[in-house]
Amino acid sequence: MNLFNLSDVSKEFGDRCLFKDVSFTIGDSDKIGLIGANGTGKTTLFKILLGQMDATAGEVFQNKQTVIGYLEQHTNLTSDKTVLNEVLTVYDDVIALEAELQQIAADIEEGKGDLKQLTERQQRLMERFRERDGYTYKSRARSSLLGLGFKEAELDTPFAHLSGGQKTRVSLCKLLLSGANLLLLDEPTNHLDLEAVEWLENYLRDYKGAFCLISHDRYFLDRVANRIFALEYEKVMVYEGNYSTYAKLKAENEKAATRRYENTQKEIKRLEGIVRQQRQWNREKNIKTAESKMKVIERLEKTLEAPQSETPGMHFSLTAKAGGGQDVLILKDVSMGFEQKELFSKANLTIRKGDRLFLLGPNGCGKTTLFKLIAGKLEPIGGNIRLGAGIFPGWYDQTQSDLHLNKTIFEEIADSHPHLTQTEIRNALAAFLFRGEEVFSLISELSGGERARVSLVKLMLSDVNFLLLDEPTNHLDIRSREALEEALADYDGTCLIVSHDRYFINRLANSVCYMEKNGLTVYPGDYDYFLSKRKEEPVVAEVQVSSEGKDAYRLQKQEAAETRKRENERKKAEQGIEQCEKRLAEIDEELLDEAIAADYEKAQVLTEEAEKLNEELMALYERWEALSD
């Protein structure tokens, strides 16, 4: 079944055409990744599907059975409820059914009203309650919030107290539970740490409906998409497969188009030579031949189509300041906290010249704080931080706090690098797509992606040899990310980078460092290597130790035993969850049996069992979460 069908749809704003003659269908099981450079009209296309904006031309057909769930890039949700209660509003109808069923059960028990009518209504409501996942809705809401990165203690937090990123995660959670059969997701991985992104990937891969998501996360697109809609050249090009398949097919198509264009040009030139020759001979037969060949040339010229070139992308290089020793950065037992609350402790790390090390860890673990410590903007509460001789760090701040909102782009660069001429500044800005009068735009008027590019210009012009990059690909589209990758791949200095872009990490990393409250762990490899090692079971080898090392060895064995015990308990909790959910599904099936549904006592017993199982399931989820932390 097709949920949407677009035919020759165009959208213009004044003299500017975003896209034209767009035609595609969205099936009820499609997993679509919508990609394209910033500003090409991806969000506008979503708004046309939602009916929030009219197309300039063309037809949009929406199936009557299509139920849309939409996640905006920037949520405007407000609420006076707690996190969990706000998510549970998705089930307002289920909660109302539950309350009515409880009232009917009480009336039957107390002998109030007509027993036959009450029993019949109870049976009808129980069927609707079952269809709406009434026996599991609370545990589903709770487990979805935990999967998206909320801690158990945060579920009772007032929604109004959340950060912008947390509010977006609540909106995403509500959307995933809404019962829509088509999800439109605009940058759903924004504000999610790696664990939450992986949870969302698994959710979407198992999702029974269709979705279309806007994303610049290539690794994410590879994992969840089975179709790619590429908004380019003012058209939507449809590719079957994930992002990597799209990239390969696009390269092959462009190569074939270039080859066809060149071959057609050669054939036209060959035929033009024949025409000139035949006309020189100027006989009747030669004139007819020349006319015949001219018709072929005209036909070829009509079909001649030059390869389409995309709008110019970023292209720049980074050059490290000369000098600097082999030891770039040494952290020894570094600890940090705020207001008597420790953020992390015992952080030890050595970064050597030429390293490209990526710093990973859950949101809130202290990655940005560690950057500020290294950059000298904060002082640690314990330990020592030492930069090597001749090392000059340059910091890219994901919040762009180094930019002055009241300045123009040109002024921002000129004031930061007063030794540069106007021509040098303009050339640097042109490499980052700021041309002509655009360089006099105010920083306050720029989008997140444009501000990111200004910060990158400042960094490129800085005389440094140690780059501290905090989420440098945020706000950048795919082509800009690729340009940054190329520049960093050729960079001859040292990099310490915080990023959630796994494609970016795999392309550049020679080491991954995972940050936790009790320190740092380094994995010598890319993201996929890090992931494989993190999933391995902890193993402690049996070794001979000296008498003076026995205490340390005993402690190590004790910690290993505790780890194994914790893992076994976690697996037991998982098994309990599986058993509870299995039994709840069986109860649902039993309640469908007309004989049982007609027997009030049996139905009541099953309902009470389902309620107890739900309570047990919620307790198991809490236990599993605690053991997984």
XYZ file of C-alpha atoms in Angstrom:
629
model
C 0.000 0.000 0.000
C 1.284 3.458 -0.912
C 0.976 6.037 1.859
C 1.967 8.984 -0.370
C 2.240 9.650 -4.083
C 3.857 12.840 -5.418
C 3.585 13.739 -9.091
C 5.558 16.581 -10.718
C 5.671 18.623 -7.516
C 7.534 21.947 -7.583
C 8.200 24.595 -4.963
C 9.347 28.147 -5.577
C 9.878 31.166 -3.343
C 9.790 34.238 -5.539
C 12.513 33.836 -8.164
C 14.158 30.954 -6.319
C 13.260 27.376 -7.244
C 13.915 24.834 -4.491
C 12.864 21.807 -6.515
C 10.753 21.014 -9.583
C 8.975 18.034 -11.175
C 9.498 15.859 -8.093
C 7.758 12.481 -8.331
C 7.986 9.548 -5.921
C 5.908 7.177 -3.807
C 6.228 6.196 -0.147
C 5.178 2.623 0.574
C 3.934 1.350 3.923
C 7.237 -0.418 4.694
C 9.715 2.064 3.189
C 12.689 3.180 5.300
C 13.749 6.376 3.552
C 16.745 8.608 4.134
C 16.239 12.109 2.695
C 19.614 13.730 2.055
C 20.874 16.918 0.441
C 22.914 20.029 1.135
C 21.655 22.527 3.702
C 19.108 24.883 2.168
C 18.031 22.616 -0.702
C 14.478 22.243 0.646
C 14.353 19.013 2.654
C 12.305 20.461 5.535
C 10.107 22.299 3.011
C 9.334 18.964 1.348
C 8.317 17.589 4.757
C 5.978 20.532 5.279
C 4.323 19.855 1.914
C 3.746 16.221 2.947
C 2.286 17.452 6.244
C -0.035 19.876 4.478
C 1.567 22.814 6.299
C 2.723 24.302 2.993
C 1.310 24.210 -0.546
C 3.333 23.120 -3.559
C 3.735 25.655 -6.366
C 2.785 22.979 -8.894
C 2.057 19.265 -9.076
C -0.120 16.861 -7.095
C 0.273 15.327 -3.635
C -1.921 12.307 -2.880
C -2.158 11.034 0.707
C -3.801 7.703 1.431
C -6.732 7.970 3.859
C -5.098 5.305 6.034
C -1.863 7.314 6.414
C -1.261 8.477 9.993
C 1.744 10.805 10.210
C 4.029 11.382 13.178
C 6.369 14.375 12.790
C 9.529 15.246 14.691
C 10.737 18.797 14.102
C 14.435 19.622 14.262
C 13.731 22.141 17.030
C 10.907 21.169 19.383
C 8.424 23.735 20.702
C 6.837 21.346 23.192
C 5.916 22.773 26.609
C 4.442 20.874 29.554
C 3.851 21.096 33.298
C 4.125 17.294 33.655
C 7.074 15.075 34.567
C 9.110 13.370 31.852
C 7.312 10.014 32.199
C 3.845 11.522 32.545
C 4.385 13.686 29.468
C 5.265 10.597 27.415
C 2.240 8.759 28.839
C -0.060 11.424 27.319
C 0.369 9.416 24.108
C -1.794 6.810 25.843
C -4.515 9.154 27.176
C -7.207 6.985 25.554
C -5.680 3.834 27.104
C -5.535 5.476 30.524
C -9.212 6.439 30.171
C -10.076 2.849 29.205
C -8.105 1.554 32.186
C -9.963 3.857 34.581
C -13.351 2.808 33.168
C -12.449 -0.894 33.398
C -11.466 -0.413 37.039
C -14.772 1.327 37.739
C -16.766 -1.450 36.016
C -14.862 -4.113 38.000
C -15.689 -2.249 41.216
C -19.378 -1.938 40.215
C -19.592 -5.668 39.435
C -17.954 -6.581 42.727
C -20.306 -4.327 44.709
C -23.379 -5.482 42.763
C -24.148 -2.054 41.298
C -26.074 -1.809 38.016
C -27.126 -4.472 35.507
C -24.593 -7.317 35.650
C -25.165 -8.435 32.042
C -24.740 -4.918 30.623
C -21.652 -4.285 32.758
C -20.067 -7.596 31.717
C -20.754 -6.993 28.016
C -19.291 -3.490 28.193
C -16.300 -4.816 30.126
C -15.624 -7.361 27.371
C -15.793 -4.677 24.640
C -13.494 -2.333 26.574
C -11.038 -5.131 27.374
C -10.743 -5.898 23.658
C -9.977 -2.235 22.877
C -7.608 -2.109 25.855
C -5.709 -5.123 24.546
C -5.533 -3.717 21.003
C -3.977 -0.515 22.372
C -1.282 -2.454 24.297
C -3.013 -1.615 27.555
C -1.156 -4.296 29.502
C 2.308 -3.063 28.493
C 1.986 0.675 27.733
C 3.633 1.845 30.967
C 6.615 -0.459 30.606
C 6.962 0.469 26.913
C 7.022 4.180 27.750
C 9.551 3.640 30.517
C 11.851 1.371 28.483
C 11.741 3.786 25.501
C 12.824 6.695 27.696
C 15.629 4.602 29.191
C 16.705 3.548 25.708
C 16.894 7.183 24.601
C 19.345 7.966 27.373
C 17.227 9.027 30.357
C 18.125 7.613 33.760
C 15.483 6.130 36.029
C 15.856 9.032 38.466
C 15.188 11.536 35.635
C 11.766 10.141 34.734
C 10.142 12.150 37.548
C 11.923 15.374 36.528
C 9.561 18.223 35.528
C 9.598 18.596 31.747
C 10.103 22.359 32.083
C 13.474 21.752 33.774
C 14.927 19.820 30.801
C 17.523 21.091 28.356
C 16.615 21.629 24.701
C 18.216 18.311 23.746
C 16.338 16.411 26.473
C 13.032 17.949 25.357
C 13.756 16.775 21.816
C 14.337 13.245 23.127
C 10.988 13.313 24.958
C 9.281 14.469 21.737
C 11.000 11.658 19.839
C 9.889 9.122 22.445
C 6.253 10.269 22.185
C 6.427 10.053 18.425
C 7.814 6.513 18.421
C 4.958 5.400 20.692
C 2.228 7.349 18.896
C 0.933 4.559 16.659
C 1.646 6.488 13.431
C 2.313 4.375 10.329
C 4.540 7.031 8.722
C 7.186 8.862 10.729
C 8.727 12.058 9.357
C 11.903 12.653 11.367
C 13.966 15.817 10.901
C 17.514 15.178 12.210
C 16.408 12.637 14.859
C 19.959 11.862 16.048
C 20.651 15.452 17.126
C 21.233 15.652 20.906
C 21.603 11.843 21.231
C 24.777 10.199 22.498
C 26.088 7.056 20.809
C 24.216 4.642 23.072
C 20.905 6.412 22.392
C 21.603 6.546 18.637
C 22.246 2.797 18.619
C 18.990 2.219 20.523
C 17.111 4.351 17.976
C 18.737 2.433 15.123
C 17.547 -0.877 16.538
C 14.056 0.545 17.125
C 13.749 1.846 13.555
C 15.129 -1.360 12.028
C 12.362 -3.318 13.806
C 9.675 -0.664 13.162
C 6.692 -2.141 11.308
C 5.571 1.080 9.640
C 7.315 3.448 7.235
C 9.544 6.405 7.940
C 11.305 9.161 6.057
C 14.116 10.863 7.933
C 16.356 13.821 7.182
C 19.896 13.095 8.312
C 23.535 13.865 7.592
C 24.653 10.866 9.672
C 25.971 8.456 7.021
C 26.591 5.566 9.434
C 23.020 5.915 10.740
C 21.639 5.991 7.176
C 23.591 2.848 6.336
C 22.056 1.072 9.316
C 18.368 2.015 8.935
C 17.556 3.095 5.348
C 16.499 0.870 2.449
C 15.878 3.807 0.080
C 17.706 7.107 -0.349
C 15.962 10.213 -1.677
C 18.710 12.625 -2.742
C 17.538 16.218 -3.171
C 20.042 17.551 -5.694
C 20.000 19.572 -8.917
C 16.496 20.808 -7.899
C 15.168 17.251 -8.210
C 14.695 14.229 -5.964
C 16.751 11.296 -7.246
C 15.576 7.942 -5.854
C 18.124 5.211 -5.066
C 17.295 1.744 -3.765
C 19.522 0.711 -0.860
C 21.333 2.429 2.000
C 23.718 5.399 1.941
C 26.812 3.449 0.847
C 24.829 1.935 -2.042
C 23.629 5.418 -3.006
C 27.182 6.822 -2.950
C 28.430 3.988 -5.173
C 25.515 4.226 -7.636
C 25.757 8.002 -7.804
C 29.471 7.851 -8.618
C 28.807 5.230 -11.315
C 25.925 7.258 -12.787
C 27.991 10.443 -12.901
C 30.870 8.586 -14.525
C 28.529 7.063 -17.135
C 26.892 10.465 -17.804
C 30.310 12.060 -18.339
C 31.324 9.225 -20.683
C 28.079 9.537 -22.684
C 28.521 13.303 -22.943
C 32.118 13.023 -24.143
C 31.295 10.234 -26.635
C 28.324 12.193 -28.016
C 30.523 15.273 -28.459
C 33.121 13.185 -30.306
C 30.432 11.750 -32.583
C 29.070 15.228 -33.339
C 32.571 16.445 -34.244
C 33.113 13.399 -36.474
C 29.828 13.986 -38.278
C 30.579 17.715 -38.648
C 33.842 16.743 -40.375
C 31.918 14.524 -42.813
C 29.462 17.378 -43.531
C 32.318 19.798 -44.297
C 33.950 17.247 -46.598
C 30.725 16.445 -48.481
C 29.935 20.130 -48.977
C 33.402 20.734 -50.429
C 32.737 18.112 -53.131
C 29.403 19.885 -53.828
C 27.780 17.157 -55.882
C 24.097 16.284 -55.583
C 24.885 12.998 -53.848
C 27.314 14.744 -51.500
C 24.795 17.452 -50.623
C 22.176 14.819 -49.725
C 24.707 13.016 -47.545
C 25.609 16.293 -45.816
C 21.929 17.056 -45.161
C 21.372 13.549 -43.775
C 24.337 13.876 -41.428
C 23.150 17.331 -40.300
C 19.826 15.790 -39.216
C 21.747 13.216 -37.162
C 23.790 16.022 -35.599
C 20.639 17.982 -34.721
C 19.122 14.879 -33.127
C 22.272 14.234 -31.093
C 22.460 17.864 -29.958
C 18.894 17.642 -28.654
C 19.803 14.647 -26.522
C 23.188 16.068 -25.510
C 23.107 16.709 -21.776
C 26.159 18.017 -19.964
C 26.922 16.256 -16.653
C 25.219 18.144 -13.850
C 27.613 19.791 -11.458
C 26.575 20.379 -7.877
C 26.812 23.739 -6.203
C 30.413 24.438 -5.116
C 31.363 22.759 -1.852
C 33.846 23.630 0.861
C 37.447 22.980 -0.049
C 40.260 23.889 2.294
C 43.455 22.633 3.896
C 44.855 22.758 7.411
C 48.547 23.328 8.055
C 50.110 22.695 11.443
C 52.523 25.148 13.063
C 56.037 23.784 12.720
C 57.863 22.238 15.669
C 56.618 20.609 18.820
C 57.879 17.549 20.660
C 56.681 13.958 20.395
C 54.647 14.185 23.622
C 51.737 16.492 22.800
C 49.552 16.073 25.910
C 49.943 14.190 29.185
C 47.089 13.834 31.685
C 47.965 12.323 35.066
C 45.223 11.453 37.568
C 43.101 14.432 36.460
C 39.842 14.944 38.392
C 37.123 17.539 37.923
C 33.866 18.472 39.613
C 31.518 21.343 40.328
C 29.917 22.365 43.624
C 31.359 19.404 45.527
C 30.017 16.958 42.918
C 32.704 14.974 41.122
C 32.308 14.757 37.341
C 35.222 12.411 36.637
C 38.432 11.282 38.304
C 41.749 9.510 37.664
C 41.861 10.500 33.997
C 45.208 9.397 32.543
C 46.147 9.876 28.909
C 49.197 10.443 26.695
C 48.744 11.847 23.177
C 51.718 11.739 20.813
C 52.547 13.776 17.744
C 50.418 12.885 14.726
C 47.720 11.089 16.725
C 44.098 11.415 15.639
C 42.313 10.386 18.815
C 38.524 10.494 19.212
C 37.042 11.040 22.680
C 33.732 9.220 23.201
C 31.408 8.801 26.162
C 27.792 9.304 27.252
C 26.292 12.795 27.357
C 27.234 14.578 30.574
C 30.348 12.518 31.316
C 32.622 15.567 30.997
C 34.094 15.504 27.468
C 33.638 19.238 26.819
C 34.809 20.021 30.361
C 37.999 18.048 29.680
C 38.554 20.154 26.550
C 38.197 23.324 28.604
C 40.754 21.982 31.077
C 43.226 21.216 28.282
C 42.632 24.656 26.718
C 43.314 26.290 30.102
C 39.828 27.734 30.485
C 39.220 25.713 33.678
C 41.427 24.369 36.454
C 41.203 20.709 37.579
C 40.420 19.902 41.203
C 43.079 17.195 41.126
C 45.899 15.792 39.013
C 48.136 17.387 36.418
C 47.717 18.466 32.771
C 50.870 19.099 30.734
C 51.198 20.241 27.124
C 54.429 19.264 25.382
C 57.153 21.745 24.434
C 56.245 23.790 21.352
C 52.613 22.622 21.371
C 49.996 25.256 20.515
C 46.365 24.107 20.850
C 43.457 25.433 18.809
C 39.921 24.780 20.073
C 36.757 24.408 18.006
C 33.803 24.934 20.365
C 30.552 23.251 19.254
C 28.549 26.110 20.821
C 30.492 28.697 18.766
C 30.931 30.733 21.944
C 34.018 32.356 20.392
C 31.875 34.191 17.821
C 30.628 37.753 18.389
C 26.977 38.032 17.400
C 27.142 41.793 16.750
C 29.936 41.463 14.170
C 29.781 40.637 10.485
C 31.507 37.537 9.139
C 34.280 39.678 7.645
C 34.790 41.611 10.900
C 34.960 38.373 12.904
C 37.840 37.067 10.793
C 39.591 40.430 10.403
C 39.563 41.129 14.155
C 40.845 37.624 14.966
C 43.616 37.806 12.326
C 44.539 41.488 11.894
C 47.685 40.627 9.911
C 45.633 39.360 6.936
C 44.780 41.538 3.934
C 41.198 41.942 2.697
C 41.989 39.711 -0.277
C 43.392 36.970 1.981
C 40.309 37.127 4.203
C 37.943 36.979 1.234
C 39.832 34.020 -0.259
C 39.648 32.163 3.065
C 35.909 32.864 3.382
C 35.293 31.808 -0.242
C 36.783 28.388 0.553
C 33.972 28.051 3.101
C 31.278 29.267 0.666
C 31.015 32.882 1.906
C 31.188 35.030 -1.243
C 30.292 38.519 -2.383
C 28.041 40.501 -0.078
C 27.482 37.416 2.117
C 30.706 38.218 4.010
C 28.975 41.279 5.506
C 26.123 39.239 7.053
C 25.808 39.523 10.833
C 26.840 36.471 12.855
C 23.530 36.729 14.751
C 21.617 36.173 11.496
C 23.474 33.005 10.474
C 22.197 29.427 10.722
C 23.964 26.847 12.885
C 25.755 25.428 9.850
C 26.927 28.860 8.702
C 28.264 29.707 12.179
C 30.087 26.364 12.216
C 31.781 27.318 8.941
C 32.871 30.698 10.358
C 34.450 28.945 13.356
C 36.244 26.568 10.988
C 37.624 29.536 9.007
C 39.058 30.997 12.224
C 40.597 27.648 13.103
C 42.096 27.173 9.633
C 43.835 30.566 9.863
C 45.180 29.939 13.381
C 48.860 29.166 13.932
C 48.397 25.942 15.943
C 49.568 22.327 15.822
C 47.141 20.581 18.205
C 43.449 20.668 17.250
C 40.772 20.233 19.924
C 37.550 19.705 17.978
C 34.283 19.449 19.931
C 31.577 17.972 17.650
C 32.933 19.658 14.487
C 30.434 17.956 12.138
C 27.340 19.202 13.983
C 25.259 21.449 11.671
C 27.345 20.456 8.614
C 25.737 18.707 5.656
C 27.306 15.603 4.116
C 29.414 17.412 1.505
C 30.812 19.787 4.140
C 31.598 16.830 6.409
C 33.463 15.177 3.551
C 35.469 18.366 2.968
C 36.407 18.496 6.660
C 37.399 14.815 6.535
C 39.683 15.466 3.569
C 41.333 18.403 5.330
C 41.890 16.470 8.565
C 43.135 13.367 6.725
C 45.901 15.523 5.183
C 46.605 17.486 8.379
C 50.171 17.020 9.631
C 49.448 18.033 13.228
C 47.716 16.262 16.129
C 43.959 15.976 16.753
C 41.783 15.267 19.781
C 38.164 15.132 18.620
C 34.791 14.677 20.313
C 32.244 13.321 17.833
C 29.133 11.172 17.570
C 29.600 10.826 13.790
C 30.687 7.192 13.477
C 31.353 7.454 9.733
C 33.639 10.411 10.461
C 35.383 8.468 13.255
C 35.959 5.406 11.073
C 37.441 7.588 8.340
C 39.996 9.367 10.546
C 40.634 7.694 13.914
C 43.832 5.868 14.757
C 42.656 5.613 18.388
C 39.376 5.877 20.295
C 39.301 6.964 23.939
C 36.201 6.139 25.979
C 35.469 8.425 28.923
C 33.715 7.271 32.093
C 33.442 8.651 35.589
C 36.439 6.639 36.785
C 38.847 7.421 33.958
C 39.750 6.968 30.309
C 40.263 3.783 28.286
C 42.131 3.909 24.959
C 41.388 1.513 22.064
C 43.985 1.539 19.234
C 41.723 1.565 16.165
C 38.601 3.053 14.596
C 35.008 3.068 15.851
C 34.163 -0.436 14.638
C 37.215 -1.828 16.463
C 36.264 0.076 19.625
C 32.707 -1.264 19.423
C 33.854 -4.866 19.026
C 36.151 -4.561 22.051
C 33.492 -2.923 24.229
C 31.130 -5.811 23.554
C 33.638 -8.438 24.618
C 33.191 -10.041 28.037
C 35.772 -8.932 30.611
C 38.368 -11.661 31.096
C 40.963 -11.804 33.860
C 43.901 -14.092 33.132
C 45.233 -16.428 35.835
C 48.846 -15.315 36.384
C 51.585 -15.839 38.921
C 52.181 -12.767 41.070
C 54.868 -11.754 43.483
C 54.110 -11.513 47.207
C 54.093 -7.723 47.055
C 51.543 -7.816 44.222
C 49.142 -10.244 45.895
C 46.878 -7.536 47.304
C 46.475 -5.903 43.905
C 45.885 -9.292 42.286
C 43.296 -10.258 44.925
C 41.513 -6.934 44.367
C 41.584 -7.498 40.604
C 40.040 -10.968 40.992
C 37.397 -9.581 43.346
C 36.453 -6.854 40.854
C 36.303 -9.425 38.052
C 34.045 -11.661 40.150
C 31.749 -8.725 40.894
C 31.636 -7.864 37.208
C 30.689 -11.435 36.295
C 28.057 -11.509 39.033
C 26.574 -8.224 37.829
C 26.494 -9.478 34.237
C 24.779 -12.721 35.314
C 22.161 -10.737 37.245
C 21.614 -8.516 34.211
C 21.053 -11.574 32.009
C 18.582 -12.959 34.555
C 16.699 -9.658 34.441
C 16.614 -9.861 30.636
C 15.254 -13.405 30.836
C 12.602 -12.271 33.330
C 11.574 -9.429 31.007
C 11.295 -11.874 28.113
C 9.182 -14.285 30.163
C 6.845 -11.526 31.393
C 6.318 -10.160 27.884
C 5.721 -13.693 26.559
C 3.100 -14.411 29.230
C 1.395 -11.046 28.605
C 1.135 -11.927 24.919
C -0.406 -15.288 25.872
C -2.955 -13.539 28.115
C -3.875 -11.263 25.206
C -4.553 -14.343 23.053
C -6.598 -16.031 25.808
C -8.757 -12.940 26.247
C -9.601 -13.123 22.548
C -11.211 -16.507 23.143
C -14.975 -15.909 23.143
C -15.561 -18.582 25.811
C -13.127 -16.920 28.208
C -14.327 -13.412 27.344
C -17.870 -14.508 28.217
C -16.731 -15.928 31.569
C -16.376 -12.918 33.869
C -14.450 -14.750 36.597
C -11.857 -16.228 34.230
C -11.447 -12.881 32.447
C -11.031 -11.121 35.796
C -8.354 -13.617 36.899
C -6.426 -13.098 33.653
C -6.726 -9.318 33.955
C -5.388 -9.376 37.516
C -2.511 -11.625 36.395
C -1.701 -9.142 33.600
C -1.639 -6.239 36.087
C 0.758 -8.142 38.374
C 2.962 -9.046 35.408
C 3.075 -5.378 34.388
C 4.262 -4.393 37.860
C 6.878 -7.152 37.765
C 7.940 -6.060 34.270
C 8.458 -2.449 35.367
C 10.545 -3.636 38.348
C 12.656 -5.819 36.038
C 13.229 -2.889 33.674
C 14.429 -0.786 36.616
C 16.714 -3.616 37.739
C 18.079 -4.094 34.223
C 18.768 -0.349 33.883
C 20.608 -0.230 37.208
C 22.769 -3.235 36.268
C 23.484 -1.816 32.799
C 24.792 1.531 34.078
